[in-house]
């Protein structure tokens, strides 16, 4: 019985890691929904908030493009070859792609002053993708430097 639970737990964690670019933004959306239902925080959207979201989205999009360039230029060693064979690089690229799409979408919605609530929601999804990409970036670059 315990082995079945351990196997289930390992499979569950593997699935979350494999689809982290979808799971964590959905978890952040669930968190936003719960905050809104229980009226914990109220946000007033004014021009300052909109401008700040546009600026931060632009900076973080640039960070994600830079991270993508660094991932592409990592040295080809045994560790990187293993990551490519095991499709971990595809997960990282999907995280970067979704983050770029979310952040550019929130930037465009903020520039054209459209759908303020959707702009904030998409921005928060983009922020979760940035956090995930920073984690992957740290882990991969630190382990790459240790690999020969």
mmCIF file of C-alpha atoms in Angstrom, residues 3-102:
data_model
loop_
_atom_site.group_PDB
_atom_site.id
_atom_site.type_symbol
_atom_site.label_atom_id
_atom_site.label_comp_id
_atom_site.label_asym_id
_atom_site.label_seq_id
_atom_site.Cartn_x
_atom_site.Cartn_y
_atom_site.Cartn_z
ATOM 1 C CA UNK A 3 4.611 1.678 -2.383
ATOM 2 C CA UNK A 4 1.472 2.527 -4.347
ATOM 3 C CA UNK A 5 1.171 5.830 -2.500
ATOM 4 C CA UNK A 6 4.853 6.618 -3.072
ATOM 5 C CA UNK A 7 4.517 5.758 -6.760
ATOM 6 C CA UNK A 8 1.434 7.958 -7.017
ATOM 7 C CA UNK A 9 3.252 10.806 -5.281
ATOM 8 C CA UNK A 10 6.274 10.518 -7.582
ATOM 9 C CA UNK A 11 4.012 10.404 -10.652
ATOM 10 C CA UNK A 12 2.043 13.414 -9.391
ATOM 11 C CA UNK A 13 5.188 15.494 -8.805
ATOM 12 C CA UNK A 14 6.558 14.467 -12.202
ATOM 13 C CA UNK A 15 3.317 15.541 -13.860
ATOM 14 C CA UNK A 16 3.406 18.915 -12.076
ATOM 15 C CA UNK A 17 7.006 19.462 -13.198
ATOM 16 C CA UNK A 18 6.187 18.436 -16.752
ATOM 17 C CA UNK A 19 3.226 20.802 -16.994
ATOM 18 C CA UNK A 20 4.483 23.522 -14.644
ATOM 19 C CA UNK A 21 3.907 26.183 -17.293
ATOM 20 C CA UNK A 22 0.169 25.440 -17.037
ATOM 21 C CA UNK A 23 -0.251 24.275 -13.424
ATOM 22 C CA UNK A 24 1.291 27.253 -11.641
ATOM 23 C CA UNK A 25 -0.559 29.965 -13.613
ATOM 24 C CA UNK A 26 -3.807 28.080 -12.941
ATOM 25 C CA UNK A 27 -2.932 27.957 -9.250
ATOM 26 C CA UNK A 28 -2.319 31.708 -9.281
ATOM 27 C CA UNK A 29 -5.680 32.233 -11.005
ATOM 28 C CA UNK A 30 -7.338 30.110 -8.333
ATOM 29 C CA UNK A 31 -5.622 32.218 -5.676
ATOM 30 C CA UNK A 32 -6.843 35.432 -7.342
ATOM 31 C CA UNK A 33 -10.359 34.016 -7.498
ATOM 32 C CA UNK A 34 -10.320 33.097 -3.805
ATOM 33 C CA UNK A 35 -8.982 36.519 -2.857
ATOM 34 C CA UNK A 36 -11.759 38.116 -4.874
ATOM 35 C CA UNK A 37 -14.486 35.893 -3.390
ATOM 36 C CA UNK A 38 -13.476 36.576 0.204
ATOM 37 C CA UNK A 39 -12.837 40.255 -0.571
ATOM 38 C CA UNK A 40 -9.412 40.198 1.079
ATOM 39 C CA UNK A 41 -7.833 42.847 -1.143
ATOM 40 C CA UNK A 42 -9.498 45.445 -3.316
ATOM 41 C CA UNK A 43 -7.544 46.867 -6.220
ATOM 42 C CA UNK A 44 -8.402 50.127 -7.894
ATOM 43 C CA UNK A 45 -7.048 50.335 -11.395
ATOM 44 C CA UNK A 46 -5.851 53.808 -12.242
ATOM 45 C CA UNK A 47 -3.428 55.131 -14.828
ATOM 46 C CA UNK A 48 -0.421 54.762 -12.486
ATOM 47 C CA UNK A 49 -1.070 51.054 -11.925
ATOM 48 C CA UNK A 50 -1.644 50.522 -15.641
ATOM 49 C CA UNK A 51 1.621 52.312 -16.509
ATOM 50 C CA UNK A 52 3.537 50.326 -13.906
ATOM 51 C CA UNK A 53 2.186 47.036 -15.247
ATOM 52 C CA UNK A 54 3.174 48.047 -18.783
ATOM 53 C CA UNK A 55 6.706 48.962 -17.648
ATOM 54 C CA UNK A 56 7.239 45.860 -15.525
ATOM 55 C CA UNK A 57 5.834 43.640 -18.283
ATOM 56 C CA UNK A 58 8.317 45.115 -20.746
ATOM 57 C CA UNK A 59 11.263 44.602 -18.405
ATOM 58 C CA UNK A 60 10.280 41.028 -17.569
ATOM 59 C CA UNK A 61 9.713 40.209 -21.240
ATOM 60 C CA UNK A 62 13.258 41.380 -21.903
ATOM 61 C CA UNK A 63 14.470 39.188 -19.058
ATOM 62 C CA UNK A 64 12.719 36.156 -20.548
ATOM 63 C CA UNK A 65 14.163 36.825 -24.010
ATOM 64 C CA UNK A 66 17.630 37.111 -22.436
ATOM 65 C CA UNK A 67 17.102 33.870 -20.511
ATOM 66 C CA UNK A 68 16.114 32.159 -23.742
ATOM 67 C CA UNK A 69 19.317 33.365 -25.371
ATOM 68 C CA UNK A 70 21.403 32.129 -22.464
ATOM 69 C CA UNK A 71 19.719 28.711 -22.533
ATOM 70 C CA UNK A 72 20.434 28.427 -26.246
ATOM 71 C CA UNK A 73 24.110 29.281 -25.728
ATOM 72 C CA UNK A 74 24.809 26.894 -22.829
ATOM 73 C CA UNK A 75 27.858 24.688 -23.473
ATOM 74 C CA UNK A 76 27.126 21.276 -24.897
ATOM 75 C CA UNK A 77 28.219 18.844 -22.189
ATOM 76 C CA UNK A 78 26.820 15.595 -20.796
ATOM 77 C CA UNK A 79 24.301 17.340 -18.566
ATOM 78 C CA UNK A 80 22.878 19.513 -21.351
ATOM 79 C CA UNK A 81 22.725 16.495 -23.664
ATOM 80 C CA UNK A 82 20.768 14.621 -21.011
ATOM 81 C CA UNK A 83 18.366 17.553 -20.587
ATOM 82 C CA UNK A 84 17.749 17.645 -24.319
ATOM 83 C CA UNK A 85 17.200 13.885 -24.540
ATOM 84 C CA UNK A 86 14.832 13.847 -21.561
ATOM 85 C CA UNK A 87 12.790 16.778 -22.985
ATOM 86 C CA UNK A 88 13.494 19.051 -20.012
ATOM 87 C CA UNK A 89 14.631 21.774 -22.395
ATOM 88 C CA UNK A 90 11.229 21.674 -24.059
ATOM 89 C CA UNK A 91 9.605 22.356 -20.684
ATOM 90 C CA UNK A 92 11.942 25.306 -20.097
ATOM 91 C CA UNK A 93 11.252 26.716 -23.552
ATOM 92 C CA UNK A 94 7.501 26.367 -22.999
ATOM 93 C CA UNK A 95 7.777 28.231 -19.697
ATOM 94 C CA UNK A 96 9.678 31.006 -21.459
ATOM 95 C CA UNK A 97 7.224 31.102 -24.364
ATOM 96 C CA UNK A 98 4.131 31.250 -22.147
ATOM 97 C CA UNK A 99 5.751 33.913 -19.974
ATOM 98 C CA UNK A 100 6.583 36.042 -22.999
ATOM 99 C CA UNK A 101 3.063 35.639 -24.378
ATOM 100 C CA UNK A 102 1.421 36.534 -21.049
#
